[in-house]
Amino acid sequence: MSGRGGRLAATVRVEVVELPDGRAAVSVDSVPDMPELARRALSLALRQVEERIGPWDPDAAEG
């Protein structure tokens, strides 16, 4: 990507798991050649998601 305003594309696998204390955790597997800027943006976005989703509710996830 050159200059500002370009687009980045990357493939990621996102998994949300329940922790023993009832909170949710998000893990991400990304492609090895993902640009550093994209990694940082994805990391920030996932932290914001974790802050907003609150406690994991398995009953709500099922239905």
mmCIF file with all atom_site columns, C-alpha atoms in Angstrom:
data_model
loop_
_atom_site.group_PDB
_atom_site.id
_atom_site.type_symbol
_atom_site.label_atom_id
_atom_site.label_alt_id
_atom_site.label_comp_id
_atom_site.label_asym_id
_atom_site.label_entity_id
_atom_site.label_seq_id
_atom_site.pdbx_PDB_ins_code
_atom_site.Cartn_x
_atom_site.Cartn_y
_atom_site.Cartn_z
_atom_site.occupancy
_atom_site.B_iso_or_equiv
_atom_site.pdbx_formal_charge
_atom_site.auth_seq_id
_atom_site.auth_comp_id
_atom_site.auth_asym_id
_atom_site.auth_atom_id
_atom_site.pdbx_PDB_model_num
ATOM 1  C CA . MET A 1 1  ? 0.000   0.000   0.000  1.00 0.00 ? 1  MET A CA 1
ATOM 2  C CA . SER A 1 2  ? 1.390   3.371   -0.867 1.00 0.00 ? 2  SER A CA 1
ATOM 3  C CA . GLY A 1 3  ? 0.296   6.765   0.359  1.00 0.00 ? 3  GLY A CA 1
ATOM 4  C CA . ARG A 1 4  ? -2.695  7.547   2.507  1.00 0.00 ? 4  ARG A CA 1
ATOM 5  C CA . GLY A 1 5  ? -6.249  6.403   1.981  1.00 0.00 ? 5  GLY A CA 1
ATOM 6  C CA . GLY A 1 6  ? -5.406  3.040   0.430  1.00 0.00 ? 6  GLY A CA 1
ATOM 7  C CA . ARG A 1 7  ? -7.109  -0.198  1.346  1.00 0.00 ? 7  ARG A CA 1
ATOM 8  C CA . LEU A 1 8  ? -5.683  -3.210  3.117  1.00 0.00 ? 8  LEU A CA 1
ATOM 9  C CA . ALA A 1 9  ? -7.102  -6.693  2.856  1.00 0.00 ? 9  ALA A CA 1
ATOM 10 C CA . ALA A 1 10 ? -6.269  -9.554  5.183  1.00 0.00 ? 10 ALA A CA 1
ATOM 11 C CA . THR A 1 11 ? -7.812  -12.863 6.136  1.00 0.00 ? 11 THR A CA 1
ATOM 12 C CA . VAL A 1 12 ? -8.272  -13.549 9.829  1.00 0.00 ? 12 VAL A CA 1
ATOM 13 C CA . ARG A 1 13 ? -9.945  -16.187 11.970 1.00 0.00 ? 13 ARG A CA 1
ATOM 14 C CA . VAL A 1 14 ? -11.655 -14.808 15.076 1.00 0.00 ? 14 VAL A CA 1
ATOM 15 C CA . GLU A 1 15 ? -12.701 -17.026 17.979 1.00 0.00 ? 15 GLU A CA 1
ATOM 16 C CA . VAL A 1 16 ? -14.637 -15.951 21.068 1.00 0.00 ? 16 VAL A CA 1
ATOM 17 C CA . VAL A 1 17 ? -14.282 -18.217 24.104 1.00 0.00 ? 17 VAL A CA 1
ATOM 18 C CA . GLU A 1 18 ? -15.727 -18.177 27.598 1.00 0.00 ? 18 GLU A CA 1
ATOM 19 C CA . LEU A 1 19 ? -13.220 -17.746 30.420 1.00 0.00 ? 19 LEU A CA 1
ATOM 20 C CA . PRO A 1 20 ? -13.673 -19.544 33.768 1.00 0.00 ? 20 PRO A CA 1
ATOM 21 C CA . ASP A 1 21 ? -14.749 -16.277 35.409 1.00 0.00 ? 21 ASP A CA 1
ATOM 22 C CA . GLY A 1 22 ? -17.574 -15.797 32.887 1.00 0.00 ? 22 GLY A CA 1
ATOM 23 C CA . ARG A 1 23 ? -15.919 -13.135 30.742 1.00 0.00 ? 23 ARG A CA 1
ATOM 24 C CA . ALA A 1 24 ? -15.387 -13.578 27.024 1.00 0.00 ? 24 ALA A CA 1
ATOM 25 C CA . ALA A 1 25 ? -12.003 -13.576 25.337 1.00 0.00 ? 25 ALA A CA 1
ATOM 26 C CA . VAL A 1 26 ? -11.271 -13.014 21.674 1.00 0.00 ? 26 VAL A CA 1
ATOM 27 C CA . SER A 1 27 ? -8.389  -14.694 19.886 1.00 0.00 ? 27 SER A CA 1
ATOM 28 C CA . VAL A 1 28 ? -7.304  -13.989 16.345 1.00 0.00 ? 28 VAL A CA 1
ATOM 29 C CA . ASP A 1 29 ? -5.183  -15.925 13.881 1.00 0.00 ? 29 ASP A CA 1
ATOM 30 C CA . SER A 1 30 ? -4.019  -13.714 11.047 1.00 0.00 ? 30 SER A CA 1
ATOM 31 C CA . VAL A 1 31 ? -2.097  -14.348 7.893  1.00 0.00 ? 31 VAL A CA 1
ATOM 32 C CA . PRO A 1 32 ? 1.672   -14.159 8.498  1.00 0.00 ? 32 PRO A CA 1
ATOM 33 C CA . ASP A 1 33 ? 2.247   -11.348 6.005  1.00 0.00 ? 33 ASP A CA 1
ATOM 34 C CA . MET A 1 34 ? -0.443  -9.009  7.363  1.00 0.00 ? 34 MET A CA 1
ATOM 35 C CA . PRO A 1 35 ? 0.947   -5.461  7.356  1.00 0.00 ? 35 PRO A CA 1
ATOM 36 C CA . GLU A 1 36 ? 1.830   -4.054  10.788 1.00 0.00 ? 36 GLU A CA 1
ATOM 37 C CA . LEU A 1 37 ? -0.666  -1.207  10.431 1.00 0.00 ? 37 LEU A CA 1
ATOM 38 C CA . ALA A 1 38 ? -3.470  -3.717  9.846  1.00 0.00 ? 38 ALA A CA 1
ATOM 39 C CA . ARG A 1 39 ? -2.353  -5.766  12.861 1.00 0.00 ? 39 ARG A CA 1
ATOM 40 C CA . ARG A 1 40 ? -2.459  -2.724  15.122 1.00 0.00 ? 40 ARG A CA 1
ATOM 41 C CA . ALA A 1 41 ? -5.865  -1.627  13.807 1.00 0.00 ? 41 ALA A CA 1
ATOM 42 C CA . LEU A 1 42 ? -7.297  -5.120  14.290 1.00 0.00 ? 42 LEU A CA 1
ATOM 43 C CA . SER A 1 43 ? -5.869  -5.331  17.801 1.00 0.00 ? 43 SER A CA 1
ATOM 44 C CA . LEU A 1 44 ? -7.438  -2.007  18.761 1.00 0.00 ? 44 LEU A CA 1
ATOM 45 C CA . ALA A 1 45 ? -10.797 -3.009  17.284 1.00 0.00 ? 45 ALA A CA 1
ATOM 46 C CA . LEU A 1 46 ? -10.819 -6.313  19.147 1.00 0.00 ? 46 LEU A CA 1
ATOM 47 C CA . ARG A 1 47 ? -10.007 -4.617  22.471 1.00 0.00 ? 47 ARG A CA 1
ATOM 48 C CA . GLN A 1 48 ? -12.978 -2.316  21.911 1.00 0.00 ? 48 GLN A CA 1
ATOM 49 C CA . VAL A 1 49 ? -15.225 -5.290  21.107 1.00 0.00 ? 49 VAL A CA 1
ATOM 50 C CA . GLU A 1 50 ? -14.124 -7.103  24.280 1.00 0.00 ? 50 GLU A CA 1
ATOM 51 C CA . GLU A 1 51 ? -14.914 -4.009  26.358 1.00 0.00 ? 51 GLU A CA 1
ATOM 52 C CA . ARG A 1 52 ? -18.403 -3.772  24.867 1.00 0.00 ? 52 ARG A CA 1
ATOM 53 C CA . ILE A 1 53 ? -19.590 -7.392  24.772 1.00 0.00 ? 53 ILE A CA 1
ATOM 54 C CA . GLY A 1 54 ? -19.523 -7.779  28.546 1.00 0.00 ? 54 GLY A CA 1
ATOM 55 C CA . PRO A 1 55 ? -19.900 -11.133 30.299 1.00 0.00 ? 55 PRO A CA 1
ATOM 56 C CA . TRP A 1 56 ? -20.278 -14.204 28.153 1.00 0.00 ? 56 TRP A CA 1
ATOM 57 C CA . ASP A 1 57 ? -23.830 -15.591 28.165 1.00 0.00 ? 57 ASP A CA 1
ATOM 58 C CA . PRO A 1 58 ? -23.867 -19.100 26.635 1.00 0.00 ? 58 PRO A CA 1
ATOM 59 C CA . ASP A 1 59 ? -27.693 -19.203 26.637 1.00 0.00 ? 59 ASP A CA 1
ATOM 60 C CA . ALA A 1 60 ? -27.865 -16.014 24.579 1.00 0.00 ? 60 ALA A CA 1
ATOM 61 C CA . ALA A 1 61 ? -25.249 -17.357 22.152 1.00 0.00 ? 61 ALA A CA 1
ATOM 62 C CA . GLU A 1 62 ? -27.320 -20.472 21.434 1.00 0.00 ? 62 GLU A CA 1
ATOM 63 C CA . GLY A 1 63 ? -30.564 -18.803 20.565 1.00 0.00 ? 63 GLY A CA 1
#
